[in-house]
Coordinates of C-alpha atoms (C1' of nucleotides) in Angstrom, one line a residue:
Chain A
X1 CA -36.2 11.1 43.0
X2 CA -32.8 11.0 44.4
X3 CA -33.0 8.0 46.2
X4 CA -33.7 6.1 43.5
X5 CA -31.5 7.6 41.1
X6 CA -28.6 7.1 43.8
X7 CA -30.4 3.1 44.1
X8 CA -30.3 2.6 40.4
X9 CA -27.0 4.0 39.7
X10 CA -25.4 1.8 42.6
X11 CA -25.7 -1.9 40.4
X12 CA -24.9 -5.3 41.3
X13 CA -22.2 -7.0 39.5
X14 CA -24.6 -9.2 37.9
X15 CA -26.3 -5.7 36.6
X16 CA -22.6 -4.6 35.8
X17 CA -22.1 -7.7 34.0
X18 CA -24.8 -8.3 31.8
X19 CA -25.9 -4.4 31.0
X20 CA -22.6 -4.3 29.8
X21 CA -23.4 -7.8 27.5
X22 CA -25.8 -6.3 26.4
X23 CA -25.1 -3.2 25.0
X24 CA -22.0 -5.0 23.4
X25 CA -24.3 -7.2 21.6
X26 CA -26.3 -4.5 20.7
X27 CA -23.9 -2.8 18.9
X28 CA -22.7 -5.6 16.1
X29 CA -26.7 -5.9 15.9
X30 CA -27.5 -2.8 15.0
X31 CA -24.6 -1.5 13.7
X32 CA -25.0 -4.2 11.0
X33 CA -29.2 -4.0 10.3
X34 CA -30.0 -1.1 11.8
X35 CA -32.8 -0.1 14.5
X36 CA -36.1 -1.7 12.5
X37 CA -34.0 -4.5 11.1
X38 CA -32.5 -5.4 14.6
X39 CA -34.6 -7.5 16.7
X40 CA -34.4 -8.1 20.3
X41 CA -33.8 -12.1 20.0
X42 CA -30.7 -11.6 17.8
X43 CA -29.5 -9.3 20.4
X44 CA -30.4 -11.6 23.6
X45 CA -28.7 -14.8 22.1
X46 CA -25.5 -12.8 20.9
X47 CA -25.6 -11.9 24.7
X48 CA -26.2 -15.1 25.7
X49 CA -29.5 -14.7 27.1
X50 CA -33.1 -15.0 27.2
X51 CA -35.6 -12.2 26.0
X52 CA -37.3 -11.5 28.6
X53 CA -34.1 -11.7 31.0
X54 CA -33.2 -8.7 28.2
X55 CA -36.2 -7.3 28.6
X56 CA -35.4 -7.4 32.5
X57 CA -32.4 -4.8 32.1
X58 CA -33.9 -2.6 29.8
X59 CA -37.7 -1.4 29.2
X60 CA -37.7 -1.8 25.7
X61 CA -35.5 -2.0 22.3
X62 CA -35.5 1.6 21.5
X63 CA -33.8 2.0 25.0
X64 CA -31.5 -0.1 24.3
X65 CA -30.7 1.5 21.0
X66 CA -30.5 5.0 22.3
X67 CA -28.2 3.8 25.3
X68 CA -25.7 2.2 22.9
X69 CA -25.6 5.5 20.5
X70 CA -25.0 7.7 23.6
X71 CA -22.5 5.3 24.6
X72 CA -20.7 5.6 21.2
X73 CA -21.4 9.2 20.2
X74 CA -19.4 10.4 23.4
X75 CA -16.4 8.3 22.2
X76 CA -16.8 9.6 18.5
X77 CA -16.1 13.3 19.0
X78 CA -13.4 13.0 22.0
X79 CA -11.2 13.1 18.9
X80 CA -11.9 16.1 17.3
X81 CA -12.4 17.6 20.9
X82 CA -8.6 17.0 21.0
X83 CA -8.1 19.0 18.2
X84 CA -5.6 22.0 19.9
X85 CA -5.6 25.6 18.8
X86 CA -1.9 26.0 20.3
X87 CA -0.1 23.3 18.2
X88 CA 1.1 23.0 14.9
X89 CA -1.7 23.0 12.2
X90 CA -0.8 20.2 10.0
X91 CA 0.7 18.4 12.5
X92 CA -2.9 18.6 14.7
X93 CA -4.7 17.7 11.7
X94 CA -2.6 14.9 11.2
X95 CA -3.1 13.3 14.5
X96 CA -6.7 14.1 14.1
X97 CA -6.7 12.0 10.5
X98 CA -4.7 9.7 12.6
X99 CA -7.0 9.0 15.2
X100 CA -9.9 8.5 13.4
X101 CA -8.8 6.1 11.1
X102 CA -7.9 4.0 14.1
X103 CA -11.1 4.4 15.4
X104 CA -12.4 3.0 11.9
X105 CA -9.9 0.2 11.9
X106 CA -10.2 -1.1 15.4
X107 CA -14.0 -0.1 16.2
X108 CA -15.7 -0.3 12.9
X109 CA -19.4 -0.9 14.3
X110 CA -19.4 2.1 16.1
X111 CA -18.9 4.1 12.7
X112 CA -21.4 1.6 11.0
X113 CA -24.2 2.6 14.1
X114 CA -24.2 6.0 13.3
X115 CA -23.7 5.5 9.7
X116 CA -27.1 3.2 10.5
X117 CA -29.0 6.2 12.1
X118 CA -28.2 9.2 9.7
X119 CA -29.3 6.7 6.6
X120 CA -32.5 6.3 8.5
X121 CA -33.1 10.0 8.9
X122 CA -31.4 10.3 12.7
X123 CA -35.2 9.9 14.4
X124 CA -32.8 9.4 17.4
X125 CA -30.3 11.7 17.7
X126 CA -31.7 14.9 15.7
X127 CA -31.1 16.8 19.0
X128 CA -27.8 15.8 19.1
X129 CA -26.9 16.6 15.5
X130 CA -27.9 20.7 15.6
X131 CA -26.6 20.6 19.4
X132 CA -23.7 19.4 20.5
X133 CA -22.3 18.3 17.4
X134 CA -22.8 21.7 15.7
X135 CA -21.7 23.6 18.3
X136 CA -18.2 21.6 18.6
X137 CA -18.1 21.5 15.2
X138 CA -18.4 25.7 15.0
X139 CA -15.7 25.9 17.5
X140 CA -13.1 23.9 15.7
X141 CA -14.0 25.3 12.2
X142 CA -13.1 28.7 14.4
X143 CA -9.7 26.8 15.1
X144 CA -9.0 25.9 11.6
X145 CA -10.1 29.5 10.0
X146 CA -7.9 30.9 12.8
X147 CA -4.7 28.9 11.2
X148 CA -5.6 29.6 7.9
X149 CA -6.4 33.5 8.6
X150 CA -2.3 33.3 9.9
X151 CA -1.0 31.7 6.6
X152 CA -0.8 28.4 7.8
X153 CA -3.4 26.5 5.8
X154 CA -4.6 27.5 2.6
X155 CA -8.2 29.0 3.2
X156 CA -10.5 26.9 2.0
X157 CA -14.0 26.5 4.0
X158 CA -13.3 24.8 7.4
X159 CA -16.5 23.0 7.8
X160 CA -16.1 21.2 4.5
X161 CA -12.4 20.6 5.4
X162 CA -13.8 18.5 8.3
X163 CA -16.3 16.8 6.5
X164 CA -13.9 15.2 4.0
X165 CA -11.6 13.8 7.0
X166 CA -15.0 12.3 8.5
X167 CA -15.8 11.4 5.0
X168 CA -12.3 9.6 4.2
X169 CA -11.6 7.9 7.3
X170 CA -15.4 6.8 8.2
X171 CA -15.4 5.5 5.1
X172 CA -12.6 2.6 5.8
X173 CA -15.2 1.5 8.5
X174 CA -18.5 1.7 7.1
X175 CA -17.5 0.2 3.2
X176 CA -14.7 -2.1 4.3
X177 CA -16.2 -4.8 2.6
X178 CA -16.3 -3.0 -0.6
X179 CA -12.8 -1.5 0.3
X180 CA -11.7 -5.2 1.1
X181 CA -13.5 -6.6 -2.2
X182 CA -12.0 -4.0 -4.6
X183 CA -8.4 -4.6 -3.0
X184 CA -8.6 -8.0 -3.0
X185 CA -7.2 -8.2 0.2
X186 CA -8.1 -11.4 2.8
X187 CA -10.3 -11.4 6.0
X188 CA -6.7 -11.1 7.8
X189 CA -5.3 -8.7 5.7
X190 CA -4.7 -5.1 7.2
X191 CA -2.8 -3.5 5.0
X192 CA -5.3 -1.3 4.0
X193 CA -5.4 1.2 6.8
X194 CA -2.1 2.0 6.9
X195 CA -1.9 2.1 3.1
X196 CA -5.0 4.4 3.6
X197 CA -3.5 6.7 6.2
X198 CA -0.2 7.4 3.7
X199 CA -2.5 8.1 0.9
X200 CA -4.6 10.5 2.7
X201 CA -2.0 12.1 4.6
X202 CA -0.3 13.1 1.0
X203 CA -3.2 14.3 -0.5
X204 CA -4.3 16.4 2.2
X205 CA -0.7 17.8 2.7
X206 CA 0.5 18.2 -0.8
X207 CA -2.6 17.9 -3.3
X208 CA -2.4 15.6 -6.4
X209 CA -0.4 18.1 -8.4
X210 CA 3.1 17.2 -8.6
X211 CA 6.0 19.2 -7.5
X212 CA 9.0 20.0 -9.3
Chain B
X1 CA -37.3 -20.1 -23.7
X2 CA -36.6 -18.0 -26.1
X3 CA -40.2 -17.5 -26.7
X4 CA -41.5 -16.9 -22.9
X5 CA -38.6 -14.5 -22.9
X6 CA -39.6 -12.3 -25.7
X7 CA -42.6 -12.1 -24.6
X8 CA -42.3 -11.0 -21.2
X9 CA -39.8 -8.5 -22.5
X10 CA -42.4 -7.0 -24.5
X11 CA -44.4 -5.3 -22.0
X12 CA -47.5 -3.2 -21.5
X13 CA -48.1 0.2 -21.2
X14 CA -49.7 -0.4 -18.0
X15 CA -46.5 -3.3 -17.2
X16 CA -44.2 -0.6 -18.3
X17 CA -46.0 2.4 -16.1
X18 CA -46.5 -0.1 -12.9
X19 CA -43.1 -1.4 -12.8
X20 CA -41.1 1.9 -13.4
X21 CA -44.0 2.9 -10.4
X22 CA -43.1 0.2 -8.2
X23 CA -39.6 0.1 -8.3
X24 CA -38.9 4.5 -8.3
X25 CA -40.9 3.8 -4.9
X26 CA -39.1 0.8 -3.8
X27 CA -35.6 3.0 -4.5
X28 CA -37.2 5.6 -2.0
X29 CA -38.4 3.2 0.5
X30 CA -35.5 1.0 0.7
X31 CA -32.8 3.2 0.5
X32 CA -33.6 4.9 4.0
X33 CA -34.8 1.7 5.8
X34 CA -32.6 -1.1 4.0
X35 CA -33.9 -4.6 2.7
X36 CA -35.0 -5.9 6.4
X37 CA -36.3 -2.7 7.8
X38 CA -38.7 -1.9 4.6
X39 CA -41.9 -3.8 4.0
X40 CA -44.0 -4.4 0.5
X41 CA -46.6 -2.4 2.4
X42 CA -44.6 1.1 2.5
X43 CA -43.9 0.2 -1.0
X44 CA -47.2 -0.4 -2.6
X45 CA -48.4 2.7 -0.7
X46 CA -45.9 4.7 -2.2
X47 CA -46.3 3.2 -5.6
X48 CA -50.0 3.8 -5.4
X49 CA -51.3 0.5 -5.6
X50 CA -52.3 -2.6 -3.2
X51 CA -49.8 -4.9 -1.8
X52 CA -51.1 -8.1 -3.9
X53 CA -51.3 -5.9 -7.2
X54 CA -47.4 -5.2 -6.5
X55 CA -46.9 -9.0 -5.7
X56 CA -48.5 -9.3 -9.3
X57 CA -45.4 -7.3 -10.7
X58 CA -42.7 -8.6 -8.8
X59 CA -42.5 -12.6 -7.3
X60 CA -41.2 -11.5 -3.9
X61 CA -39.8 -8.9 -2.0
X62 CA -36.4 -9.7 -3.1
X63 CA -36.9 -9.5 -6.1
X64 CA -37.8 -5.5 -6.1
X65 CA -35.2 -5.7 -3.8
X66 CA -32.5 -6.5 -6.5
X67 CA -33.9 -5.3 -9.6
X68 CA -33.6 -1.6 -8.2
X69 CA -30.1 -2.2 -6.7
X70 CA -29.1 -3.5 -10.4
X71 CA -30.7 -0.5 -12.0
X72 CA -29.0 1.8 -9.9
X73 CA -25.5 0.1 -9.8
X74 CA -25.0 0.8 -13.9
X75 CA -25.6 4.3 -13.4
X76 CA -23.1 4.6 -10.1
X77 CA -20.7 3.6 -12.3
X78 CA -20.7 5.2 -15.6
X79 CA -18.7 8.5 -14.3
X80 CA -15.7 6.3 -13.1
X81 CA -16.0 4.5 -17.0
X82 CA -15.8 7.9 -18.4
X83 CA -12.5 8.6 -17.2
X84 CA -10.5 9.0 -20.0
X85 CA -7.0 8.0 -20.2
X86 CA -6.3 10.1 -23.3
X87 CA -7.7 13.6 -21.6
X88 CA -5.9 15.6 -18.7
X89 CA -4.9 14.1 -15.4
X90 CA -6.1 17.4 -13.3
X91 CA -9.2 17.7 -15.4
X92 CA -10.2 14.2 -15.7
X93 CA -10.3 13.8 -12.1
X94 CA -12.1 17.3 -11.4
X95 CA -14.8 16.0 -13.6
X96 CA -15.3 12.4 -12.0
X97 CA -15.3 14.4 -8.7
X98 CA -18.2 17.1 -10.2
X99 CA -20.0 14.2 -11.7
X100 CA -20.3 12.5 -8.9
X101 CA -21.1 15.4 -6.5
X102 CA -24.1 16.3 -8.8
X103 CA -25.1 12.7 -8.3
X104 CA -25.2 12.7 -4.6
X105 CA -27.0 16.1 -5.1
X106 CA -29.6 15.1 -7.7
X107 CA -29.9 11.0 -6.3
X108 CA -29.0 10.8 -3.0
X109 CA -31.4 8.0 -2.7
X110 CA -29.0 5.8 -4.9
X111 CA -26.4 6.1 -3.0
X112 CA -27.8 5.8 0.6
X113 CA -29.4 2.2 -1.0
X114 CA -25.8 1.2 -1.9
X115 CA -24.7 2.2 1.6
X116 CA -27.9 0.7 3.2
X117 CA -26.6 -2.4 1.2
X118 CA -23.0 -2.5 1.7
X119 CA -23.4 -1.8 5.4
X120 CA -25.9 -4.6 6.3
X121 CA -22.8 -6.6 4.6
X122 CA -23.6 -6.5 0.7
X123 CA -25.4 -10.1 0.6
X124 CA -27.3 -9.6 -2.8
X125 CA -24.4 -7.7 -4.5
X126 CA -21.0 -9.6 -3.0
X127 CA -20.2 -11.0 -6.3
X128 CA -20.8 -7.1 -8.1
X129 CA -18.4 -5.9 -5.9
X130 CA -15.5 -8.4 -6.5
X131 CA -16.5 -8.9 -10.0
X132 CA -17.2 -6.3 -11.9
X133 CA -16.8 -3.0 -9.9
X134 CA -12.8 -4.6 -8.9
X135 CA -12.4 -5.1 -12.4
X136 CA -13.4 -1.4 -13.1
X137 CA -11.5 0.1 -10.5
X138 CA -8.6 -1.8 -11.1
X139 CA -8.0 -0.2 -14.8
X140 CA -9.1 2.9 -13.8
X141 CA -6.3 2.8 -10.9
X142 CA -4.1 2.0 -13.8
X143 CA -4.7 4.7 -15.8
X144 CA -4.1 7.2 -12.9
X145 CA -0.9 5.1 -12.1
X146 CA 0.3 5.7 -15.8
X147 CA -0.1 9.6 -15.3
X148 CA 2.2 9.3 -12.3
X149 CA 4.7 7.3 -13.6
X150 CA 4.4 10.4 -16.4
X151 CA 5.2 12.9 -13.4
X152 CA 1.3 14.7 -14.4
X153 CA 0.3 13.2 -10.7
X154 CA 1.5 13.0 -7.3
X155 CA 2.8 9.5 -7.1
X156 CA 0.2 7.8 -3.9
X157 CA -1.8 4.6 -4.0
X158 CA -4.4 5.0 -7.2
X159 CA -6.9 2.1 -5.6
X160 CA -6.9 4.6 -2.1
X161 CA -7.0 8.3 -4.4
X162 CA -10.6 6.1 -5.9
X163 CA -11.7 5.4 -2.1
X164 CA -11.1 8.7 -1.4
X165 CA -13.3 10.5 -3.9
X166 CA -16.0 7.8 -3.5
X167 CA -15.6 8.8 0.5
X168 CA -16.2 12.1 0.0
X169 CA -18.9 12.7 -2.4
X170 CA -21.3 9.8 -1.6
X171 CA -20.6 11.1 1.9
X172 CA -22.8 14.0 0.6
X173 CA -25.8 12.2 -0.1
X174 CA -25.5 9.8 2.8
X175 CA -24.5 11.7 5.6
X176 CA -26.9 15.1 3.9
X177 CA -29.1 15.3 7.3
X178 CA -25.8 15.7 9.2
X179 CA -24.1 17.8 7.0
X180 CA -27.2 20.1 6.8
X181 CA -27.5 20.1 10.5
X182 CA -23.9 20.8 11.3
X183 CA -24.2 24.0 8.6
X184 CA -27.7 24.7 9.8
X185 CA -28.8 24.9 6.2
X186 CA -32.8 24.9 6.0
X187 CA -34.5 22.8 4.3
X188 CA -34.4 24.8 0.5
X189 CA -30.6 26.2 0.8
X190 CA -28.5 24.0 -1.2
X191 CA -25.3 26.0 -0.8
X192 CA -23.4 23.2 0.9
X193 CA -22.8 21.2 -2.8
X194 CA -21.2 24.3 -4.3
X195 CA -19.2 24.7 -1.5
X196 CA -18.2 20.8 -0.9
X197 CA -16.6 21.2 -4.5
X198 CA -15.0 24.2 -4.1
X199 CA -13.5 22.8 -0.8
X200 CA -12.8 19.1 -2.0
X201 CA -11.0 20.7 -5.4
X202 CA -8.9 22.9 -3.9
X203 CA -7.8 20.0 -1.7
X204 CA -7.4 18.0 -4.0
X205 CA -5.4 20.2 -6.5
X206 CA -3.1 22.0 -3.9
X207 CA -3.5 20.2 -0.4
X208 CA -3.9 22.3 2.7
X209 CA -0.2 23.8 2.6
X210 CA 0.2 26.9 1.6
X211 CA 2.6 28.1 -1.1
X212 CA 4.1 31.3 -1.0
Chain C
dG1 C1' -70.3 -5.0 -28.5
dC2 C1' -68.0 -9.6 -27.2
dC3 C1' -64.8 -12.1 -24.9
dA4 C1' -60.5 -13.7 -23.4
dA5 C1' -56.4 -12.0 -21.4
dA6 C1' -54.5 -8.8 -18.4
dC7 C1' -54.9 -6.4 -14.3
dT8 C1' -56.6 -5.5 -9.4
dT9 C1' -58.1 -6.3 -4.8
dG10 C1' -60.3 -7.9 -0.1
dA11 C1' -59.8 -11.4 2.8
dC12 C1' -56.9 -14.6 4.5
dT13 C1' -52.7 -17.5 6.5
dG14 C1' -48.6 -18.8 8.9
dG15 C1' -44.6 -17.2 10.8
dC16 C1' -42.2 -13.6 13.2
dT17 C1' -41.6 -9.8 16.7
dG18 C1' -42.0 -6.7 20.7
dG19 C1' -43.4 -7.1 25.0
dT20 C1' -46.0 -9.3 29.4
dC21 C1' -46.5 -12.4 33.3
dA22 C1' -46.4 -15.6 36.7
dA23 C1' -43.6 -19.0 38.4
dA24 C1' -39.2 -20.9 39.2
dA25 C1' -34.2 -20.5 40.2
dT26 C1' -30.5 -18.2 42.2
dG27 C1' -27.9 -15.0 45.3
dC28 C1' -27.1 -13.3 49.6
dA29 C1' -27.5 -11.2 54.4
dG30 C1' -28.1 -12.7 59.0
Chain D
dC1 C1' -29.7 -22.8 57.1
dT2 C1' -33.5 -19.5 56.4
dG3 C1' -36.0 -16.1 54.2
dC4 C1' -36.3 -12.4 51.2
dA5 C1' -34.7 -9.8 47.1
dT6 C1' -32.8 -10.4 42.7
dT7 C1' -32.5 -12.7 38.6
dT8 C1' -34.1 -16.0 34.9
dT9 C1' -37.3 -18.2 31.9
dG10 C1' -41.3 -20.8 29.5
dA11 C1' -45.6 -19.8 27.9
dC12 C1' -48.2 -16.6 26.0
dC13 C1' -50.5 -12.4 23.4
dA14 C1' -51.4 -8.9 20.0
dG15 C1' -49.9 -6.8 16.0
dC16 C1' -47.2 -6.9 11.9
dC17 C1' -45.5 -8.8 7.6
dA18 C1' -44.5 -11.7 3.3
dG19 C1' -47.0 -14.0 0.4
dT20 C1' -51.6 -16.6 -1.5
dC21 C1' -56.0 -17.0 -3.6
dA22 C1' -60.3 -16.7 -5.5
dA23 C1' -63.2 -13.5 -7.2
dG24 C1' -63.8 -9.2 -9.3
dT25 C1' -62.8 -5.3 -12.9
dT26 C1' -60.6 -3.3 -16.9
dT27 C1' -58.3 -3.6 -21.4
dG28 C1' -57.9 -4.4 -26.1
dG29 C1' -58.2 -7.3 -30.3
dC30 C1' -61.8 -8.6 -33.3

DNA sequence: GCCAAACTTGACTGGCTGGTCAAAATGCAG
DNA sequence: CTGCATTTTGACCAGCCAGTCAAGTTTGGC
């Protein structure tokens, strides 16, 4: 119904306000146990909240799971969106490495919620995976075969090419602690990303074999 | 006690058959739902026996919990204690790389329960991860810094080059429902390991520049 | 074949969890 | 200030889950 789509899409502040609490909450829950490890008590106190005022916003806890994946999956791929067939090959995948290893540094949970939701078998977003994510996927492995078809990358499969940059960069999100543990680096410590990013950026650009 | 312990070490047939049972179904179990989202039930039933017959193997839940994790962290890391300073730089790291893609291909199940485990913020394994596995990777890092100082590597952070090939062949078995989805591989077609380290060696090797 | 030890299980308990409900508190338009 | 709609919550329920227990069955040494 169209009036009560228009009703329900027109919110109070108070609706603003504490569907966006929320969904926030939700996040560092499930992002850290998971959907069946989550419950909806952690996430009403991290909101600051009662259950059944939770309960008031959203039907149930698998709605509030899927809205805070479809929140975060749209942000995931505007990266790789970006990716643009008109610039300069290594200098787009660059950027692209670039960006998602910021993502990783300064948005971890988001990383660990999906990383959450393949583990589990992706119950939720098996749709999304062989839709959307395919299809953009498909059209930037075009991009990349395109640049490596005009002798400007060396031709290697573009698919896997893009699975070792989500590989390597979601990996400084979803293991930091082991990342962190192994290095020996503090809680305050950033170093590692940046250290990261030059390391990655070399091997992808010039391979491990050294150059006379 | 020396005597309670030898004999509890020497175990039945049955002991032997119900506890190599028990925790191959606890490895399946736990390493797609993690420690919180599994229960004893999905184990038992997996393991073909009753819930308080399991209980009669194991004191607690935890305690399957962290016998499998320990069984399965020696093997993770015998590839990276096989690399051999003495052997060549290229081929040495080729054949950690391999090793570890045939893992993720033959036992993804170990390493989604490391990344169940590690996500969920390693509780039962903190002390593995600054202990043992940084002592590990900290000589290995050594060795690969010695074959750069030699001019055999490109000279880049060895503790990131490690990351880097954990990143992208666990990512293999962790992330396998995506990857299968985005190549829309069915179910049988297991193309997509052959290709990963065709594509993750060549990257490796040569980078994505191309040489005249 | 006997019997004690090892193994197995149905029935149960107490605590937790997703979700409901009715009543109370609060916000807000006139 | 009044009255209605929105928001909030304490109390509750049914189902699930880790773990117990007492009573049964099987195994294996003799």
């Amino acid at each position: 119904m169209s009036i009560a789509e228009a009703a329900s899409a027109k919110r109070s502040r108070i609706q603003q306000k504490n569907r966006g609490a929320i969904l926030e909450a939700a996040l560092e829950v499930f992002s850290v146990h998971g959907f069946r490890g989550s419950t909806i008590d952690q996430i009403a106190e991290r909101a600051g909240m009662s259950k059944p005022n939770l309960l008031y916003y959203f039907p149930s806890k698998e709605a509030i799971y899927v809205s805070v994946l479809e929140r975060t999956l749209a942000e995931w791929l505007a990266p790789l969106e970006a990716l643009d067939p008109a610039g300069d090959p290594l200098e787009e995948i660059g950027r692209y490495v670039a960006a998602k290893l910021r993502m990783a540094h300064r948005k971890p949970e988001a990383s660990r919620l999906f990383a959450n939701e393949i583990l589990s078998g992706a119950p939720a977003i098996a749709g999304f995976l062989t839709g959307p994510l395919k299809s953009l996927v498909d059209e930037k492995a075009a991009v990349l075969r395109g640049w490596m078809d005009a002798g400007a990358l060396t031709p290697i499969d573009p698919h896997h090419l893009i699975f070792m940059i989500w590989a390597v960069t979601q990996h400084y999100a979803d293991f930091d602690i082991q990342v962190r543990a192994v290095l020996g680096h503090p809680a305050g410590d950033d170093r590692r990303f940046a250290d990261a990013g030059r390391t990655v950026a070399a091997v992808l650009f010039e391979g491990l074999r050294p150059r006379p």
